[in-house]
Backbone as numpy.savetxt, mean C-alpha at the origin, in Angstrom:
# Nx Ny Nz CAx CAy CAz Cx Cy Cz
18.83 -16.98 26.97 18.86 -16.74 25.41 17.08 -16.12 25.45
16.22 -16.84 25.91 15.22 -17.20 26.01 14.28 -15.68 26.14
15.47 -15.37 27.70 14.58 -14.16 28.32 14.66 -13.35 27.78
16.11 -13.19 27.24 16.44 -12.25 26.70 15.89 -11.46 25.27
15.34 -12.86 24.62 14.66 -12.49 22.91 13.42 -11.97 23.61
12.56 -12.59 24.75 11.10 -12.74 24.99 11.51 -11.04 25.65
12.76 -10.04 26.32 12.35 -9.15 26.56 12.74 -8.26 25.17
12.89 -8.70 24.31 13.21 -8.01 22.79 11.95 -7.67 22.64
11.25 -9.28 22.18 10.22 -8.91 21.49 8.91 -7.56 22.43
8.94 -7.98 23.43 8.38 -7.28 24.61 8.39 -5.61 23.93
9.62 -5.13 24.06 9.97 -4.25 23.95 9.76 -3.89 22.13
9.83 -4.52 21.75 9.34 -4.15 20.46 7.97 -3.91 20.26
6.94 -5.05 20.68 5.68 -4.69 20.96 5.07 -3.01 21.38
6.12 -2.89 22.57 5.45 -1.62 23.38 5.61 -0.39 22.48
7.03 -0.53 21.26 7.68 0.55 20.78 5.95 0.56 19.72
5.97 -0.35 18.86 5.10 -0.59 17.64 3.67 -0.24 18.22
3.53 -0.26 19.53 2.14 -0.10 19.77 1.73 1.59 20.05
3.19 2.30 20.34 3.17 3.58 20.65 3.13 4.18 19.26
3.98 3.95 17.92 4.03 4.42 16.96 2.50 4.48 16.48
1.73 3.45 16.72 0.57 2.95 15.99 -0.66 3.83 17.01
-0.52 4.24 17.88 -1.42 4.80 19.05 -0.97 6.62 18.60
0.42 6.67 17.82 0.26 7.59 17.60 0.03 8.80 16.43
-0.34 7.60 15.75 -1.12 8.12 14.62 -2.49 8.64 14.79
-3.30 9.31 13.60 -4.22 9.98 13.88 -5.50 8.56 13.77
-5.39 8.29 14.66 -6.56 6.71 14.58 -7.75 6.94 14.51
-8.18 8.18 15.02 -9.11 8.83 14.56 -10.29 9.59 13.80
-8.95 10.50 12.75 -8.96 11.30 12.12 -10.06 10.75 11.25
-10.93 11.35 11.01 -12.48 11.97 10.03 -11.63 11.97 8.67
-12.26 11.61 7.47 -12.13 12.09 6.45 -11.71 12.95 5.87
-12.67 13.91 6.18 -12.18 15.41 5.94 -11.16 15.95 6.23
-10.23 15.56 7.35 -9.64 15.93 8.04 -8.39 16.09 7.01
-7.71 14.63 6.80 -6.95 14.47 5.93 -6.76 14.21 4.30
-8.07 13.93 3.67 -8.34 14.21 2.18 -9.25 14.58 1.73
-9.60 14.86 0.34 -10.75 15.38 -0.60 -10.53 14.70 -1.60
-12.00 14.08 -2.00 -12.51 13.80 -3.17 -11.72 14.94 -4.40
-11.06 13.68 -5.34 -10.25 14.59 -6.66 -10.71 14.33 -7.62
-12.00 13.12 -7.68 -12.47 12.35 -9.11 -13.42 12.38 -8.48
-14.90 13.05 -9.32 -16.24 12.63 -9.47 -16.91 12.38 -7.83
-16.72 13.26 -7.17 -17.09 13.77 -5.85 -18.78 13.42 -5.44
-19.12 13.65 -7.10 -20.76 12.96 -7.04 -20.82 11.50 -6.78
-19.61 10.52 -6.46 -19.71 9.12 -6.58 -18.96 8.71 -5.01
-19.72 9.60 -3.97 -19.00 9.90 -2.72 -20.15 10.03 -1.92
-20.71 8.99 -1.07 -21.14 8.78 0.47 -20.75 8.65 1.86
-21.23 9.18 2.48 -20.28 9.50 3.99 -21.69 8.58 4.69
-21.28 7.74 5.76 -22.13 7.12 6.57 -21.42 7.01 7.87
-21.21 8.03 8.33 -20.45 8.39 9.82 -19.10 8.67 9.70
-18.24 7.72 10.08 -17.23 7.93 9.66 -16.17 6.87 8.77
-17.50 6.15 8.27 -16.97 5.39 7.25 -17.40 5.98 5.49
-16.92 5.84 4.74 -16.70 6.65 3.25 -16.86 5.67 1.89
-17.91 5.88 0.91 -18.36 4.84 -0.02 -17.89 5.38 -0.90
-17.25 4.44 -1.63 -16.81 5.17 -2.87 -16.99 4.06 -4.13
-17.67 4.93 -5.72 -18.73 3.87 -6.31 -18.08 4.09 -7.77
-17.99 2.91 -8.48 -18.08 3.13 -10.11 -19.10 2.49 -10.24
-19.36 3.14 -11.19 -20.84 2.77 -12.55 -20.61 3.03 -13.92
-20.94 2.85 -14.65 -20.91 2.89 -15.90 -20.65 4.09 -16.70
-20.61 5.04 -15.98 -20.34 6.72 -15.79 -19.19 6.89 -15.27
-18.79 6.26 -14.11 -17.79 7.02 -13.76 -16.79 5.86 -12.84
-15.53 6.31 -12.23 -15.30 5.88 -11.43 -14.94 6.64 -10.40
-14.13 6.65 -9.40 -13.85 8.13 -8.63 -12.77 7.75 -7.56
-11.99 9.10 -6.90 -10.85 8.88 -6.46 -10.64 10.13 -5.22
-10.20 9.43 -4.19 -9.45 10.92 -2.96 -7.99 10.97 -2.96
-8.00 11.58 -2.60 -6.38 12.36 -2.16 -6.05 12.76 -0.97
-4.95 12.89 -0.15 -4.40 13.53 1.05 -4.12 15.10 0.39
-4.57 15.64 1.57 -4.26 17.03 1.60 -3.39 17.37 1.42
-2.22 16.79 2.46 -0.79 17.06 2.44 -0.37 15.76 1.72
1.29 16.20 1.37 2.33 15.43 1.08 3.25 14.82 2.29
3.62 13.83 1.94 4.34 13.28 3.47 5.85 12.61 2.80
6.89 12.44 3.49 7.95 11.84 3.28 8.60 11.25 4.63
8.66 10.08 4.35 8.46 8.34 5.70 7.21 8.97 6.66
7.04 7.41 6.83 5.96 7.68 7.72 5.17 6.27 7.42
3.77 6.19 7.83 3.06 5.02 7.92 1.42 5.84 7.78
1.04 5.04 6.66 0.01 5.19 6.00 -1.25 4.20 6.18
-2.15 3.94 7.01 -3.13 3.05 7.44 -4.74 3.22 7.07
-5.23 2.43 5.94 -6.67 2.34 5.87 -7.79 1.19 5.86
-8.75 1.26 6.39 -9.28 -0.05 6.64 -10.18 0.03 5.58
-10.53 -0.71 4.22 -11.24 -0.91 3.28 -12.17 -2.21 3.15
-13.12 -2.07 2.85 -14.33 -3.32 2.62 -14.53 -3.30 0.86
-13.78 -4.26 0.63 -14.16 -4.29 -1.12 -15.16 -4.39 -1.39
-15.36 -4.43 -2.75 -16.80 -4.40 -3.39 -17.42 -6.13 -3.47
-18.47 -6.36 -3.09 -18.83 -7.38 -2.89 -19.24 -8.09 -4.09
-19.46 -9.07 -4.04 -20.06 -9.96 -5.16 -19.20 -9.92 -6.37
-19.90 -9.71 -7.75 -19.37 -9.87 -8.83 -18.32 -8.32 -9.14
-16.85 -8.45 -9.26 -16.47 -7.40 -8.77 -15.58 -7.90 -10.25
-15.65 -8.58 -10.65 -14.76 -8.55 -12.24 -14.74 -7.70 -13.06
-13.30 -7.27 -13.71 -12.77 -5.90 -14.67 -12.67 -4.60 -13.27
-12.69 -4.71 -12.25 -12.78 -3.76 -11.10 -11.70 -3.46 -10.34
-10.81 -2.51 -10.04 -9.79 -2.24 -9.55 -10.03 -1.21 -8.20
-9.70 -1.73 -7.54 -9.64 -0.84 -6.33 -8.38 -0.51 -5.28
-7.40 0.82 -5.74 -6.12 1.16 -5.48 -6.18 1.62 -4.01
-5.34 1.51 -3.24 -4.61 2.33 -2.50 -3.38 2.52 -2.64
-3.01 4.10 -2.49 -1.60 3.80 -2.86 -0.64 5.44 -2.59
0.61 5.32 -2.40 1.20 6.68 -2.36 2.13 6.67 -3.34
1.92 8.39 -4.07 2.92 8.47 -5.09 3.12 10.30 -5.15
4.44 10.02 -5.63 5.00 11.60 -5.76 4.78 12.07 -7.37
4.65 12.94 -7.39 4.65 13.42 -9.24 5.53 13.86 -10.09
5.21 13.84 -11.31 6.09 13.85 -12.69 6.73 12.72 -13.04
7.08 13.02 -14.16 7.88 11.68 -14.89 8.82 10.75 -14.40
9.46 10.60 -13.13 10.46 10.55 -12.36 9.86 10.00 -11.20
8.33 10.13 -11.29 8.01 9.70 -9.49 8.29 8.68 -9.27
7.79 8.22 -7.46 8.23 7.11 -7.06 6.64 7.03 -6.67
6.24 5.86 -6.59 4.81 5.17 -5.97 5.26 3.89 -5.20
4.06 3.82 -4.30 4.28 2.38 -3.49 2.16 1.94 -4.08
1.72 0.41 -4.62 0.98 0.89 -4.85 0.02 -0.69 -4.08
-0.62 -0.66 -3.58 -1.82 -1.78 -3.44 -2.87 -1.93 -4.26
-3.09 -3.24 -5.36 -4.12 -2.47 -6.08 -5.19 -3.95 -6.17
-6.37 -3.73 -5.87 -7.24 -4.99 -5.54 -7.99 -5.39 -6.72
-7.59 -6.54 -7.41 -8.19 -6.70 -8.88 -9.40 -7.57 -8.88
-10.52 -7.00 -8.78 -11.95 -7.81 -8.79 -11.97 -9.22 -9.54
-13.31 -10.13 -9.00 -13.24 -11.42 -10.04 -14.22 -11.53 -9.40
-14.87 -12.92 -10.55 -16.03 -12.96 -10.27 -16.84 -13.63 -8.88
-17.96 -13.77 -8.96 -18.05 -14.47 -7.55 -17.66 -15.76 -7.49
-17.12 -15.81 -6.10 -16.64 -16.96 -5.69 -15.24 -17.00 -5.79
-14.81 -16.59 -6.90 -13.30 -16.62 -7.09 -12.50 -15.71 -5.96
-11.42 -16.19 -5.77 -10.85 -15.02 -4.49 -9.87 -13.69 -5.13
-10.35 -12.87 -4.29 -10.03 -11.39 -4.69 -8.29 -11.35 -4.75
-8.03 -10.87 -6.15 -5.85 -10.79 -5.78 -5.76 -9.31 -5.50
-4.53 -9.48 -4.83 -3.78 -8.48 -4.66 -2.31 -8.13 -5.07
-2.28 -6.61 -5.96 -1.55 -6.69 -6.77 -0.25 -5.70 -6.09
0.76 -5.54 -5.35 1.33 -4.57 -4.93 2.90 -4.03 -6.11
2.92 -3.15 -6.05 4.29 -2.79 -7.22 4.85 -1.51 -6.64
5.95 -1.05 -7.04 7.11 -0.25 -6.36 7.53 0.68 -7.45
7.18 1.66 -7.98 8.04 2.70 -8.84 9.01 3.42 -8.30
10.22 3.38 -8.90 11.26 4.70 -8.37 11.73 4.66 -9.73
12.12 6.70 -9.65 12.04 7.29 -10.57 11.46 7.14 -12.10
10.47 6.97 -12.11 9.13 6.79 -12.67 9.19 5.25 -13.34
10.14 4.41 -12.96 10.15 2.97 -13.27 9.23 1.92 -12.26
8.10 1.48 -13.19 7.06 0.22 -11.97 8.15 -1.26 -12.36
7.21 -2.09 -12.88 6.97 -3.53 -13.59 7.88 -4.45 -12.48
7.65 -3.86 -11.21 7.90 -4.49 -9.99 6.90 -5.44 -9.13
6.01 -6.20 -10.04 4.22 -6.36 -9.57 4.64 -7.53 -8.53
4.13 -7.87 -7.53 4.02 -9.25 -7.25 2.09 -9.25 -6.91
1.64 -10.54 -6.85 -0.04 -10.87 -6.63 0.31 -11.95 -5.58
-0.80 -11.50 -4.81 -1.02 -12.75 -4.14 -2.74 -12.47 -3.59
-2.99 -14.03 -3.26 -4.68 -14.09 -2.79 -4.53 -13.78 -1.30
-5.66 -13.39 -0.64 -5.58 -13.21 0.69 -6.55 -14.36 1.48
-5.47 -14.20 2.49 -6.29 -15.20 3.32 -7.67 -15.64 3.95
-8.48 -14.02 3.99 -9.68 -14.09 3.80 -10.49 -13.48 2.78
-11.77 -13.35 3.20 -12.47 -12.61 2.11 -12.59 -11.03 2.39
-12.00 -10.35 1.93 -11.52 -8.46 1.78 -13.03 -7.83 1.50
-14.11 -8.57 0.68 -15.14 -8.16 0.39 -16.34 -8.37 1.63
-16.09 -8.70 2.72 -16.92 -9.46 4.04 -16.75 -8.56 4.80
-15.93 -7.88 5.11 -15.72 -6.62 6.54 -14.62 -6.01 6.52
-14.27 -5.00 6.91 -13.03 -4.40 7.23 -12.06 -4.77 7.02
-10.95 -4.93 6.67 -9.62 -5.18 7.14 -8.39 -4.08 6.67
-7.28 -4.06 7.26 -6.13 -2.70 7.47 -5.41 -3.52 6.48
-5.12 -2.22 5.57 -3.66 -2.44 4.90 -3.28 -0.88 4.89
-1.35 -1.48 5.30 -0.44 0.01 5.57 0.52 -0.21 4.44
1.22 0.72 4.55 2.52 0.97 3.94 2.81 1.95 5.18
4.22 1.20 5.46 5.45 2.04 6.10 6.60 2.73 5.36
7.25 3.65 5.34 8.29 4.07 4.85 8.99 4.55 5.42
10.91 3.73 5.63 11.48 5.16 5.65 12.50 5.31 5.28
13.89 5.26 5.67 14.95 5.50 5.15 15.64 4.38 4.63
15.39 3.21 5.43 15.96 1.83 4.99 15.13 0.94 4.01
13.83 0.75 4.45 12.91 0.13 3.84 11.35 0.24 3.58
11.14 0.17 2.65 9.38 0.23 2.38 8.39 -0.99 2.77
7.22 -1.32 3.76 7.35 -2.32 4.30 5.15 -2.18 3.86
4.67 -3.49 2.90 3.61 -3.43 2.54 3.29 -4.47 3.72
1.45 -3.94 4.30 1.21 -4.86 5.54 -0.38 -4.83 5.42
-1.32 -6.12 5.18 -2.48 -6.31 5.73 -2.58 -7.22 6.90
-3.87 -6.20 7.16 -3.71 -6.51 9.24 -2.80 -6.83 10.08
-1.51 -5.80 9.60 0.18 -5.65 10.05 0.50 -7.08 9.81
0.50 -8.07 9.10 1.14 -9.06 8.64 1.91 -8.53 7.44
3.46 -8.73 7.38 3.65 -7.76 6.30 3.92 -9.04 5.25
3.99 -8.27 3.88 3.62 -8.92 2.02 4.67 -8.81 1.65
5.24 -7.75 1.45 6.09 -7.51 0.87 7.16 -6.48 1.69
8.42 -6.23 1.30 9.47 -5.88 1.86 10.46 -4.77 0.46
10.44 -3.58 0.49 11.60 -3.12 -0.99 12.47 -2.58 0.28
13.69 -3.03 0.41 14.91 -2.69 0.86 15.74 -1.45 0.12
16.35 -0.32 0.93 17.11 0.42 0.31 18.41 -0.23 0.34
18.65 -0.61 -1.22 20.04 -0.94 -1.55 21.28 -0.03 -2.13
20.59 0.93 -2.20 21.70 2.40 -2.53 22.98 2.09 -2.49
23.35 1.42 -1.42 25.02 0.53 -1.16 25.30 0.06 -2.38
24.14 -1.08 -3.11 24.39 -1.36 -4.29 24.41 -0.73 -5.28
23.85 0.61 -5.42 24.08 1.01 -6.56 22.52 1.09 -7.43
21.49 0.87 -6.43 20.31 0.47 -7.10 19.28 2.03 -6.53
18.67 2.70 -7.20 18.20 3.65 -6.42 16.89 3.43 -5.75
16.48 3.91 -4.35 15.68 3.61 -3.48 14.97 5.03 -3.39
13.63 5.09 -3.26 12.83 6.34 -3.50 12.73 6.89 -1.83
13.54 7.64 -1.72 13.58 8.54 -0.16 13.87 10.07 -0.69
13.64 10.62 -1.71 13.77 11.88 -2.03 12.90 12.89 -2.40
11.79 12.19 -2.62 10.25 13.11 -2.94 9.05 12.97 -2.08
8.71 14.01 -1.87 7.51 13.72 -1.05 6.60 13.38 -1.86
5.50 12.07 -0.90 4.24 11.94 -1.57 3.10 11.97 -1.26
1.98 12.18 -2.07 0.67 12.17 -1.47 0.06 10.69 -1.12
-1.15 10.45 -0.57 -2.07 9.44 -0.37 -3.24 9.43 -1.30
-3.34 8.19 -2.00 -4.43 8.32 -2.85 -5.23 7.23 -2.67
-6.55 6.81 -3.29 -7.28 6.01 -3.34 -8.08 5.94 -4.74
-8.90 5.13 -5.74 -9.55 4.77 -6.59 -10.04 3.82 -7.03
-11.10 3.65 -7.50 -12.06 2.69 -8.33 -12.21 2.84 -9.59
-12.00 1.94 -10.49 -12.35 2.44 -12.05 -12.24 1.15 -12.60
-12.89 1.19 -13.68 -12.92 -0.25 -14.65 -11.40 -0.13 -15.56
-11.29 -1.75 -15.06 -9.55 -1.92 -15.82 -9.88 -3.03 -16.41
-10.96 -3.61 -17.10 -11.64 -5.25 -17.65 -10.50 -5.35 -18.97
-9.92 -4.77 -19.36 -9.05 -4.89 -20.09 -7.66 -5.87 -19.80
-7.97 -5.60 -18.17 -6.49 -7.00 -17.86 -6.91 -7.06 -16.37
-8.19 -6.59 -15.84 -7.66 -6.73 -14.60 -8.39 -8.26 -14.19
-8.76 -8.94 -14.70 -9.59 -10.14 -14.38 -9.09 -10.81 -15.75
-8.48 -12.06 -14.76 -7.93 -13.18 -15.89 -7.28 -12.57 -17.38
-6.49 -11.49 -16.71 -5.65 -10.77 -17.70 -6.72 -10.30 -18.63
-7.78 -9.85 -18.76 -8.57 -9.55 -19.74 -10.06 -10.16 -20.10
-9.73 -11.33 -19.93 -10.54 -12.22 -20.74 -11.75 -12.01 -19.99
-12.48 -11.48 -18.73 -13.57 -11.73 -18.07 -13.62 -10.28 -17.90
-14.86 -9.70 -18.57 -15.04 -8.46 -18.68 -16.14 -7.71 -17.30
-16.32 -6.83 -17.17 -16.98 -5.52 -16.35 -18.77 -6.11 -16.69
-19.64 -6.88 -15.66 -20.71 -6.65 -15.87 -21.68 -5.59 -15.43
-21.96 -5.04 -15.95 -22.65 -3.54 -15.20 -23.66 -3.81 -14.84
-24.66 -5.07 -15.26 -25.60 -5.26 -14.38 -25.73 -5.23 -13.11
-24.29 -5.22 -12.39 -23.80 -5.70 -11.03 -23.62 -3.99 -10.45
-23.61 -3.23 -11.23 -23.48 -1.74 -10.85 -24.10 -1.37 -9.86
-24.09 -0.21 -8.95 -22.68 0.38 -9.00 -21.99 -0.23 -8.35
-20.79 -0.50 -8.24 -19.31 -1.28 -7.32 -18.92 -0.37 -6.49
-19.00 -0.81 -5.43 -19.26 -0.13 -3.77 -17.64 -0.53 -2.97
-16.79 0.33 -2.93 -15.72 0.27 -1.81 -16.26 1.36 -0.81
-15.78 0.35 0.64 -15.98 1.17 1.80 -14.83 1.48 2.46
-14.73 2.62 3.02 -12.73 2.72 3.55 -13.58 3.61 5.26
-12.58 3.32 6.06 -12.80 4.30 7.51 -11.18 3.90 7.81
-11.48 4.48 9.13 -10.35 4.42 10.07 -8.62 5.32 9.15
-8.90 6.38 8.93 -7.91 6.92 8.28 -6.88 7.31 9.36
-5.56 6.95 8.97 -4.56 7.31 9.76 -3.42 7.42 8.70
-2.71 8.93 8.89 -1.37 9.30 8.42 -0.70 9.70 9.52
0.49 9.04 9.56 1.87 9.47 10.73 3.15 9.77 10.02
3.22 10.75 9.64 4.69 11.08 8.63 5.16 12.35 9.30
6.10 12.68 8.14 6.90 13.97 8.12 6.32 14.87 7.17
5.24 15.70 7.72 4.48 16.18 6.30 5.38 17.43 5.69
5.32 17.29 4.07 5.73 18.43 3.80 5.52 19.50 2.95
5.23 20.53 3.63 4.70 21.72 2.52 5.18 21.69 1.20
4.06 22.03 0.56 4.47 21.94 -1.07 5.21 23.33 -1.84
5.28 24.05 -0.51 6.33 25.56 -1.45 7.78 25.48 -0.86
7.75 24.33 0.17 9.23 23.37 0.36 9.87 22.71 -0.74
11.30 22.92 -1.24 11.36 22.09 -2.76 11.50 20.42 -1.83
11.90 19.34 -3.13 12.01 18.10 -2.07 13.56 17.87 -1.62
14.26 18.07 -2.33 15.69 17.85 -1.54 15.63 18.80 0.07
14.89 20.28 0.07 15.05 20.75 1.68 14.31 19.90 2.56
12.49 19.34 1.84 12.12 18.34 2.62 12.58 17.07 3.43
13.25 16.22 2.07 14.13 15.64 2.40 15.58 15.42 3.38
15.62 16.20 3.53 16.83 17.04 4.76 16.35 17.01 5.98
15.16 17.64 6.29 14.48 17.74 7.55 14.10 16.70 7.56
13.18 15.72 7.12 12.27 14.63 7.63 13.50 13.33 7.49
14.76 13.62 7.14 15.67 12.26 7.72 16.09 12.71 8.62
16.54 14.31 9.31 17.30 14.69 10.34 16.17 15.07 11.69
15.16 14.40 11.11 14.00 14.73 12.49 14.00 13.42 13.60
14.92 12.62 13.42 14.75 11.51 14.42 13.33 11.09 14.87
12.38 11.03 13.56 11.10 10.43 13.55 11.02 8.96 14.36
9.76 8.94 14.85 9.56 7.40 15.21 10.30 6.32 14.16
9.53 6.70 12.58 9.65 5.40 11.70 11.13 5.45 11.55
12.07 6.28 11.83 13.62 5.57 11.73 14.52 5.52 13.13
13.34 4.93 14.01 14.35 4.21 14.99 14.78 2.99 14.46
15.75 2.40 14.96 16.67 1.20 14.49 15.89 -0.13 14.65
14.78 -0.24 15.57 13.71 -1.51 15.46 13.22 -1.31 14.33
12.84 -0.09 13.49 12.07 -0.44 12.57 12.99 -0.32 11.05
14.29 -0.95 10.98 15.44 -0.67 10.00 14.70 -1.86 9.63
14.51 -3.17 9.93 14.13 -4.23 9.29 13.08 -4.91 10.08
12.66 -5.87 9.36 11.55 -6.70 10.55 12.25 -7.39 11.31
10.99 -7.80 12.79 11.98 -8.69 13.29 11.73 -9.91 12.65
11.82 -10.93 13.75 11.65 -12.44 13.68 10.17 -12.52 13.14
9.71 -12.48 13.92 8.26 -12.67 13.82 7.38 -12.44 12.50
8.01 -11.61 12.62 7.61 -10.41 10.93 7.98 -11.06 9.87
9.14 -11.75 9.80 9.92 -12.64 8.71 9.61 -13.82 8.45
9.20 -14.19 9.40 8.29 -15.67 9.28 7.04 -15.14 9.09
5.97 -14.21 9.11 4.73 -14.07 8.79 5.31 -14.20 7.42
6.07 -12.96 6.58 6.55 -12.61 5.35 6.80 -14.18 4.52
7.39 -15.35 5.30 7.74 -16.12 4.37 6.26 -17.03 4.36
5.63 -17.08 5.41 4.55 -17.88 5.27 3.42 -17.28 4.02
3.19 -15.62 4.02 3.00 -15.58 3.41 3.37 -15.75 1.50
4.46 -15.55 1.60 4.87 -16.06 -0.20 5.10 -17.42 -0.13
5.11 -18.23 1.10 4.49 -19.51 0.64 3.43 -19.80 0.15
2.68 -19.22 0.91 1.40 -20.02 0.80 0.06 -19.42 -0.02
0.63 -18.00 -0.59 -0.50 -16.97 -0.91 0.35 -16.23 -2.37
1.73 -16.26 -2.64 1.75 -15.67 -3.65 1.41 -16.39 -4.56
0.70 -15.29 -5.97 0.48 -16.29 -7.01 1.91 -15.87 -8.27
1.85 -14.59 -8.31 3.24 -14.14 -9.22 4.15 -12.98 -8.68
5.22 -13.18 -8.95 6.48 -12.02 -8.23 7.26 -12.12 -10.06
7.32 -10.73 -9.88 8.09 -10.12 -11.11 9.26 -10.79 -11.12
9.79 -11.23 -9.86 11.40 -11.63 -10.08 11.96 -12.69 -10.49
10.68 -13.56 -10.54 10.70 -15.10 -11.33 9.79 -15.09 -12.71
10.13 -13.86 -13.27 9.41 -14.29 -14.40 10.18 -13.84 -15.67
10.93 -14.73 -15.91 12.04 -14.97 -16.94 11.58 -14.72 -18.25
10.25 -15.06 -18.48 9.92 -14.84 -20.07 9.76 -12.69 -20.06
9.61 -11.98 -18.95 9.58 -10.18 -19.26 11.38 -10.24 -18.95
11.58 -10.69 -17.50 13.14 -10.68 -17.47 14.04 -11.64 -17.63
14.43 -11.70 -18.86 15.64 -13.26 -19.34 16.83 -12.88 -18.09
17.15 -11.55 -17.76 18.18 -11.51 -16.88 17.32 -10.90 -15.32
17.66 -11.70 -14.32 16.74 -11.08 -13.12 17.03 -9.86 -12.94
16.03 -8.75 -12.67 16.31 -7.84 -12.17 17.50 -7.88 -11.06
18.36 -6.80 -10.52 19.27 -6.85 -9.98 18.76 -6.66 -8.28
17.84 -5.77 -8.07 17.37 -6.19 -6.70 16.73 -7.32 -6.16
16.24 -8.49 -7.09 15.72 -9.08 -6.74 16.53 -10.28 -5.85
17.84 -10.13 -6.42 18.92 -10.74 -5.88 19.12 -10.52 -4.45
18.81 -8.95 -3.99 18.80 -9.22 -2.68 17.72 -9.13 -1.63
16.71 -8.60 -2.33 15.23 -9.12 -1.87 14.67 -10.39 -1.86
15.86 -11.61 -1.91 14.66 -12.87 -1.46 14.79 -13.16 -0.40
13.92 -13.66 0.02 13.70 -14.44 1.73 13.81 -16.11 1.80
C-alpha cells in the first residue's frame, strides 16, 4: 500500500506541476489586466504593479477577459505598517443582481496586529458565507501567492498552495453551485474603516497614507469566454472541453491537502459563518456538508 500511495502522490505532484506550468506565469500585467478605477493611483516597477489608497481615492484593476473554470493566481505584498481601515481585495465575479463571486479580502490592522483574511462565496447574488483567518506569516513583509481554483466540482481558495477553504458542488443536494456564469478577475484597495478593523472601532489614519499594495506574477489559466457569447453557451463549451481543471485528480483535495486544510481551520480560523448561530439560528444547509 505504501508504494501505491507514494506512486499516486508522485503522479498527482507531476500533474499539478504541469497545470501550474501551463499557466501564463510570466504574463505581464497589461496582457491580462487593465485599471478600471483611478489609473493615476497605479505605478509600475518592472514586472510589479503598485496600487495605492489615499484620502482622495482607492484603485482597482480588472481582467480584460472573462473565464469559466480554471485557476487564477496573483502574488501580493500587502500594505505595510498601520493599515487599519483599509481593505485589499482579490476576487472573481460575474455581473448582475444574480452574480457569482469568490472573494479574498485582506483586512488591515494597526501595526503589530495580524492581518486578517476574509473569504466569501456569492451564489446567485447571495453571499453571507464569510470565513476569517489569520495568516501564518506577515503578508506585508514579502510577496505571497493567493489562488482560486474553480471547476465543476469545487472552488478552492489557496495561500502559497495551501488550501484554506473549499466550497463543494452540492447541486445533487439541491444547493446551487456557481457553474453557469463567466467571471472576471479583479483586485481593488479601498477605505472600509466603518467595518474592516475591529468591527469599525479603529479608523483609517490618513497620516500614514498612501497605503500601497504591490502585485506581480499574474496568472490566469482557464476557459476564456467571449463577451459576445451567451453564458449558457459558454457554460456548455467550458464544461465539455476536457480542460485540465476538470481532470478527476482535481475533483477533490488529496490527502495531504485535506490535512493542510484541517491544520488551517484548527490553528488559524477565527470566524466561520457556519458556526455563527446569532446570524444563522438554523445552520446553513451547505455547512452540514462542508464540515471537515
